[in-house]
Structures are given as C-alpha cells and as structure tokens.
C-alpha cells in the first residue's frame, strides 16, 4: 500500500477549489422514495416502519487516507489517531481514528455533510428491502472485508462484487461509518425515524467493519459510539442532498 509520505512527495495540487465549490465527482445519485427501515426483532433497531427519503448523492467509497491527507494539508486539521500506523495509512485505505467531529469537519470542508441514518440505510437496503447491499446472499470475503480475514482495513476498491445495485462500495464491512444521527430509539410516529437533531450522547455508526461478524453487516444494523471515539474500525463517507445543488454545480 502507498503511504501518506508518498502522497506528500507526488501530489502538490491545492485543494482550495474543492472547498469552495461542491463536487459530485465519485458520488452516486440516489433518487430516494419510500422504503422499509429498522428491524422489529432487535431492540436497538426496532421498530420496522415505512418512511421516505428525498433525492441525494452519496460518496461511492468511504473517505480514504489520501482524501483526508489533502484536508489536513489545506486546513491544518489535527492528524487522526493511527495516522502514522503503516497498516492503516495506505492512500486507498479508508481513513480511521477519526472522531464524529473530525468526520463532520471534513464533510463540511467539501461542502457536504455526513449522511443521515435514513440516507445511509436507503443506500444499503434500497426499496427492495435488501438484507445486505448486494442482495440477500450471506456475506463472504469476495463481497466485503469482515471477520478479521485481513486483520486491517482493505483498499476501498477491493470488494466491487459487494457494491450496491446503485454502485456504492463498502457499505458493509471494512469500516463502520459515522452518520449524523444521535443513537436514540426510532420514534416513527413522532420523528419519522429522524434522529439528526437528537440530543443523545452517542452518535450512530453503520455498516460493520473488518473486525465484525456477519450480523453486524445487515443493512438495518446500528450501534452507538461516543462522538470522541477513535477506533481502527471506524471511518465515514459524505452525502449531499440533491436540493442543495445549484445549476452549474
């Protein structure tokens, strides 16, 4: 794997322009609509309910070490934990060791945000009510990085056969992904399952990781972490509501 040192020696282009104008390059457009969310048989995921989400764009891949290095260079944002670990700093590996605030700062720097839990689950589960992003077949190591089979995060392009029908990679396995929502029970009758404004002390992560067992890879699985948590198993990707784009973006 190439390292961040290699990036510094070969990539001297400024990213200031990227911070000024929103780009949908390497994002997938999802038209949204009605879908089933939650799972009534697991307390943290209950209840299952029908909801809807508007059109949005989602990063095709988790944010990589190479992406995040440009953010650090342009903003002097502190390096995340594990930044110098040679098993975790390949340019095409997902960045890890980031807090929820780190992830949000990067997303805002790009003109985007973290996905809501609704957006994330729609991208993974779809209107077809998929158990996994690729369908209903059980996970294996051709589709995602899980169960410690590599012992570390893989390159984000490694498991193309596990991408969603819309073309989003690594929604399950590799790294958990921070989302906007607080880790609170769904209350569809009150909030329609939207916890983005929740005051819960923990924030939601989705998708399982390279260390996860198969049950954590289900499209409805969710867990809560304190926002200051920094782990080798947690990264993020960005989202953009379609109505935030203006003509010419």
CSV table of C-alpha atoms in Angstrom, one decimal:
chain,number,residue,atom,x,y,z
A,1,UNK,CA,0.0,0.0,0.0
A,2,UNK,CA,1.2,3.5,-0.8
A,3,UNK,CA,1.7,5.7,2.2
A,4,UNK,CA,0.9,9.3,3.1
A,5,UNK,CA,4.5,10.1,2.7
A,6,UNK,CA,4.2,9.2,-0.9
A,7,UNK,CA,1.3,11.5,-1.3
A,8,UNK,CA,3.3,14.4,0.0
A,9,UNK,CA,6.1,13.8,-2.4
A,10,UNK,CA,3.9,13.4,-5.5
A,11,UNK,CA,0.7,15.5,-5.0
A,12,UNK,CA,1.3,19.2,-4.6
A,13,UNK,CA,-2.0,20.4,-6.1
A,14,UNK,CA,-4.1,22.7,-4.0
A,15,UNK,CA,-7.5,21.6,-2.8
A,16,UNK,CA,-8.7,25.1,-2.0
A,17,UNK,CA,-11.0,25.0,-5.0
A,18,UNK,CA,-12.7,21.8,-3.7
A,19,UNK,CA,-13.5,23.6,-0.5
A,20,UNK,CA,-15.2,26.4,-2.4
A,21,UNK,CA,-17.5,24.5,-4.8
A,22,UNK,CA,-19.4,21.3,-4.1
A,23,UNK,CA,-18.4,18.5,-6.4
A,24,UNK,CA,-20.4,15.3,-7.0
A,25,UNK,CA,-17.4,13.5,-8.6
A,26,UNK,CA,-17.1,10.0,-7.2
A,27,UNK,CA,-20.6,10.3,-5.8
A,28,UNK,CA,-23.7,8.2,-6.6
A,29,UNK,CA,-27.1,9.8,-7.2
A,30,UNK,CA,-30.0,8.1,-5.4
A,31,UNK,CA,-33.5,9.2,-6.2
A,32,UNK,CA,-34.9,8.3,-2.8
A,33,UNK,CA,-38.5,7.4,-2.2
A,34,UNK,CA,-40.4,5.1,0.3
A,35,UNK,CA,-38.6,2.2,1.9
A,36,UNK,CA,-38.7,0.0,5.0
A,37,UNK,CA,-36.3,1.0,7.8
A,38,UNK,CA,-35.5,-0.7,11.1
A,39,UNK,CA,-36.0,-4.3,12.3
A,40,UNK,CA,-38.5,-5.2,14.9
A,41,UNK,CA,-36.7,-8.3,16.3
A,42,UNK,CA,-33.7,-6.4,17.6
A,43,UNK,CA,-34.3,-3.8,20.3
A,44,UNK,CA,-31.8,-1.2,19.1
A,45,UNK,CA,-33.2,-1.5,15.5
A,46,UNK,CA,-36.9,-1.6,16.4
A,47,UNK,CA,-39.5,-1.0,15.1
A,48,UNK,CA,-39.6,-1.7,11.4
A,49,UNK,CA,-41.5,1.1,9.7
A,50,UNK,CA,-42.1,2.6,6.3
A,51,UNK,CA,-40.5,6.0,5.7
A,52,UNK,CA,-39.2,8.1,2.9
A,53,UNK,CA,-36.1,10.0,1.9
A,54,UNK,CA,-35.5,12.7,-0.7
A,55,UNK,CA,-33.0,12.5,-3.6
A,56,UNK,CA,-29.4,12.7,-2.5
A,57,UNK,CA,-25.8,12.0,-3.5
A,58,UNK,CA,-23.6,9.6,-1.6
A,59,UNK,CA,-19.9,9.0,-1.8
A,60,UNK,CA,-19.1,5.9,-3.9
A,61,UNK,CA,-16.4,5.0,-1.4
A,62,UNK,CA,-15.5,5.7,2.2
A,63,UNK,CA,-13.2,8.7,2.6
A,64,UNK,CA,-9.7,7.5,2.1
A,65,UNK,CA,-6.4,8.3,3.8
A,66,UNK,CA,-5.4,10.1,0.5
A,67,UNK,CA,-8.6,12.2,0.6
A,68,UNK,CA,-8.1,13.1,4.3
A,69,UNK,CA,-4.4,14.0,3.8
A,70,UNK,CA,-5.5,16.8,1.4
A,71,UNK,CA,-7.9,18.1,4.0
A,72,UNK,CA,-5.1,18.1,6.7
A,73,UNK,CA,-2.7,19.9,4.3
A,74,UNK,CA,-5.2,22.6,3.4
A,75,UNK,CA,-6.7,23.2,6.8
A,76,UNK,CA,-4.1,22.2,9.3
A,77,UNK,CA,-6.7,20.0,11.0
A,78,UNK,CA,-5.0,17.7,13.5
A,79,UNK,CA,-4.0,14.2,12.3
A,80,UNK,CA,-6.3,11.5,13.5
A,81,UNK,CA,-5.2,8.7,15.7
A,82,UNK,CA,-3.3,5.9,13.9
A,83,UNK,CA,-2.3,8.3,11.1
A,84,UNK,CA,1.3,7.0,11.2
A,85,UNK,CA,0.4,3.3,11.5
A,86,UNK,CA,1.8,1.6,8.3
A,87,UNK,CA,-1.1,-0.9,8.4
A,88,UNK,CA,-3.7,1.8,8.4
A,89,UNK,CA,-2.3,4.7,6.2
A,90,UNK,CA,-2.4,3.3,2.7
A,91,UNK,CA,-3.7,6.0,0.4
A,92,UNK,CA,-6.6,3.9,-0.8
A,93,UNK,CA,-7.5,2.5,2.6
A,94,UNK,CA,-10.4,4.2,4.4
A,95,UNK,CA,-9.2,6.8,7.0
A,96,UNK,CA,-9.7,5.6,10.6
A,97,UNK,CA,-9.2,7.0,14.0
A,98,UNK,CA,-11.5,9.9,13.3
A,99,UNK,CA,-14.0,11.3,15.8
A,100,UNK,CA,-17.5,12.3,14.8
A,101,UNK,CA,-16.4,15.9,14.8
A,102,UNK,CA,-13.4,15.1,12.6
A,103,UNK,CA,-15.7,13.4,10.1
A,104,UNK,CA,-18.2,16.3,10.2
A,105,UNK,CA,-15.4,18.9,9.7
A,106,UNK,CA,-14.1,17.1,6.6
A,107,UNK,CA,-17.6,16.8,5.2
A,108,UNK,CA,-18.3,20.5,5.7
A,109,UNK,CA,-14.9,21.3,4.1
A,110,UNK,CA,-16.1,19.6,1.0
A,111,UNK,CA,-19.4,21.4,1.1
A,112,UNK,CA,-21.2,18.2,2.0
A,113,UNK,CA,-22.2,16.5,5.3
A,114,UNK,CA,-22.4,13.2,6.9
A,115,UNK,CA,-25.3,11.1,5.6
A,116,UNK,CA,-28.4,10.8,7.8
A,117,UNK,CA,-29.2,7.4,9.1
A,118,UNK,CA,-32.2,7.4,6.7
A,119,UNK,CA,-29.9,8.2,3.7
A,120,UNK,CA,-27.4,5.5,4.7
A,121,UNK,CA,-30.0,2.8,5.2
A,122,UNK,CA,-31.8,3.7,2.0
A,123,UNK,CA,-28.5,3.4,0.1
A,124,UNK,CA,-27.7,0.0,1.6
A,125,UNK,CA,-31.2,-1.5,1.9
A,126,UNK,CA,-33.0,0.1,-1.0
A,127,UNK,CA,-36.7,-0.1,-1.9
A,128,UNK,CA,-36.1,-3.8,-2.5
A,129,UNK,CA,-35.6,-4.3,1.3
A,130,UNK,CA,-32.2,-6.0,0.8
A,131,UNK,CA,-30.6,-7.8,3.8
A,132,UNK,CA,-27.2,-6.7,2.5
A,133,UNK,CA,-26.2,-4.1,0.0
A,134,UNK,CA,-25.6,-6.7,-2.8
A,135,UNK,CA,-28.8,-8.6,-2.1
A,136,UNK,CA,-29.8,-11.4,0.3
A,137,UNK,CA,-26.8,-13.8,-0.1
A,138,UNK,CA,-24.8,-14.3,3.0
A,139,UNK,CA,-21.5,-12.3,3.3
A,140,UNK,CA,-18.3,-13.8,2.1
A,141,UNK,CA,-14.8,-12.4,1.6
A,142,UNK,CA,-15.3,-11.7,-2.1
A,143,UNK,CA,-18.1,-9.1,-1.2
A,144,UNK,CA,-16.7,-7.4,1.9
A,145,UNK,CA,-13.9,-7.2,4.4
A,146,UNK,CA,-15.2,-8.7,7.7
A,147,UNK,CA,-14.4,-11.3,10.3
A,148,UNK,CA,-10.7,-10.4,10.7
A,149,UNK,CA,-9.9,-12.2,7.4
A,150,UNK,CA,-7.3,-9.4,6.5
A,151,UNK,CA,-6.8,-8.1,10.0
A,152,UNK,CA,-7.0,-4.5,8.9
A,153,UNK,CA,-9.0,-2.2,6.5
A,154,UNK,CA,-8.7,-3.0,2.8
A,155,UNK,CA,-8.4,-0.7,-0.2
A,156,UNK,CA,-11.9,0.7,-0.8
A,157,UNK,CA,-11.9,-0.7,-4.4
A,158,UNK,CA,-11.1,-4.2,-3.3
A,159,UNK,CA,-14.6,-5.6,-3.0
A,160,UNK,CA,-16.5,-4.4,-6.1
A,161,UNK,CA,-18.7,-7.6,-6.1
A,162,UNK,CA,-20.2,-6.4,-2.8
A,163,UNK,CA,-21.3,-3.0,-4.0
A,164,UNK,CA,-25.0,-2.0,-4.1
A,165,UNK,CA,-27.0,-2.1,-7.3
A,166,UNK,CA,-26.6,1.7,-7.5
A,167,UNK,CA,-22.8,1.3,-7.4
A,168,UNK,CA,-21.9,2.2,-3.8
A,169,UNK,CA,-18.9,0.3,-2.4
A,170,UNK,CA,-18.1,-0.9,1.1
A,171,UNK,CA,-21.4,-0.1,2.7
A,172,UNK,CA,-20.9,-3.3,4.8
A,173,UNK,CA,-17.6,-4.3,6.3
A,174,UNK,CA,-14.2,-2.6,6.1
A,175,UNK,CA,-15.1,0.3,8.4
A,176,UNK,CA,-18.1,1.4,10.4
A,177,UNK,CA,-19.3,4.8,9.2
A,178,UNK,CA,-20.3,7.8,11.3
A,179,UNK,CA,-23.7,9.2,10.4
A,180,UNK,CA,-25.4,12.4,11.6
A,181,UNK,CA,-28.0,10.9,13.9
A,182,UNK,CA,-27.9,10.5,17.6
A,183,UNK,CA,-28.2,6.9,18.9
A,184,UNK,CA,-31.8,7.1,20.1
A,185,UNK,CA,-34.8,4.8,19.6
A,186,UNK,CA,-36.7,5.3,16.4
A,187,UNK,CA,-40.0,7.0,17.1
A,188,UNK,CA,-41.6,6.9,13.6
A,189,UNK,CA,-44.9,8.3,14.9
A,190,UNK,CA,-43.2,11.5,16.1
A,191,UNK,CA,-39.9,12.0,14.2
A,192,UNK,CA,-40.5,9.6,11.2
A,193,UNK,CA,-37.3,7.9,12.4
A,194,UNK,CA,-35.1,11.1,12.0
A,195,UNK,CA,-32.7,11.4,14.9
A,196,UNK,CA,-30.4,14.0,13.3
A,197,UNK,CA,-31.5,16.6,15.9
A,198,UNK,CA,-31.4,14.1,18.8
A,199,UNK,CA,-29.5,15.2,21.9
A,200,UNK,CA,-28.4,11.6,22.6
A,201,UNK,CA,-24.8,11.5,23.9
A,202,UNK,CA,-23.8,8.8,21.5
A,203,UNK,CA,-23.8,9.0,17.7
A,204,UNK,CA,-24.8,6.2,15.3
A,205,UNK,CA,-22.3,4.2,13.2
A,206,UNK,CA,-23.4,1.9,10.4
A,207,UNK,CA,-22.1,-0.8,8.2
A,208,UNK,CA,-19.9,-3.1,10.3
A,209,UNK,CA,-16.1,-3.3,9.9
A,210,UNK,CA,-13.2,-5.6,9.0
A,211,UNK,CA,-13.5,-6.9,12.6
A,212,UNK,CA,-17.3,-7.5,12.5
A,213,UNK,CA,-19.1,-10.8,12.5
A,214,UNK,CA,-21.9,-11.3,9.9
A,215,UNK,CA,-24.9,-10.0,12.0
A,216,UNK,CA,-23.3,-6.5,12.1
A,217,UNK,CA,-23.3,-6.4,8.3
A,218,UNK,CA,-27.1,-6.4,7.9
A,219,UNK,CA,-28.4,-3.2,6.3
A,220,UNK,CA,-30.6,-2.4,9.3
A,221,UNK,CA,-27.9,-3.0,12.0
A,222,UNK,CA,-26.8,0.1,14.0
A,223,UNK,CA,-24.8,0.9,17.1
A,224,UNK,CA,-23.9,4.0,19.1
A,225,UNK,CA,-20.5,5.3,20.0
A,226,UNK,CA,-19.4,8.4,21.9
A,227,UNK,CA,-18.5,11.1,19.4
A,228,UNK,CA,-15.0,11.4,20.6
A,229,UNK,CA,-14.3,7.7,19.9
A,230,UNK,CA,-11.3,6.9,17.8
A,231,UNK,CA,-11.0,3.3,16.5
A,232,UNK,CA,-9.3,1.4,13.8
A,233,UNK,CA,-12.7,0.1,12.7
A,234,UNK,CA,-14.5,3.5,12.2
A,235,UNK,CA,-14.4,5.9,9.3
A,236,UNK,CA,-17.0,7.7,7.3
A,237,UNK,CA,-18.3,8.9,3.9
A,238,UNK,CA,-20.1,12.1,2.8
A,239,UNK,CA,-23.6,12.8,1.5
A,240,UNK,CA,-25.3,15.7,-0.2
A,241,UNK,CA,-29.0,16.4,-0.5
A,242,UNK,CA,-29.8,17.0,-4.2
A,243,UNK,CA,-31.7,20.1,-3.4
A,244,UNK,CA,-28.5,21.7,-2.1
A,245,UNK,CA,-27.0,21.7,-5.6
A,246,UNK,CA,-27.5,24.8,-7.7
A,247,UNK,CA,-27.4,25.0,-11.5
A,248,UNK,CA,-23.8,24.7,-12.7
A,249,UNK,CA,-22.5,22.6,-9.7
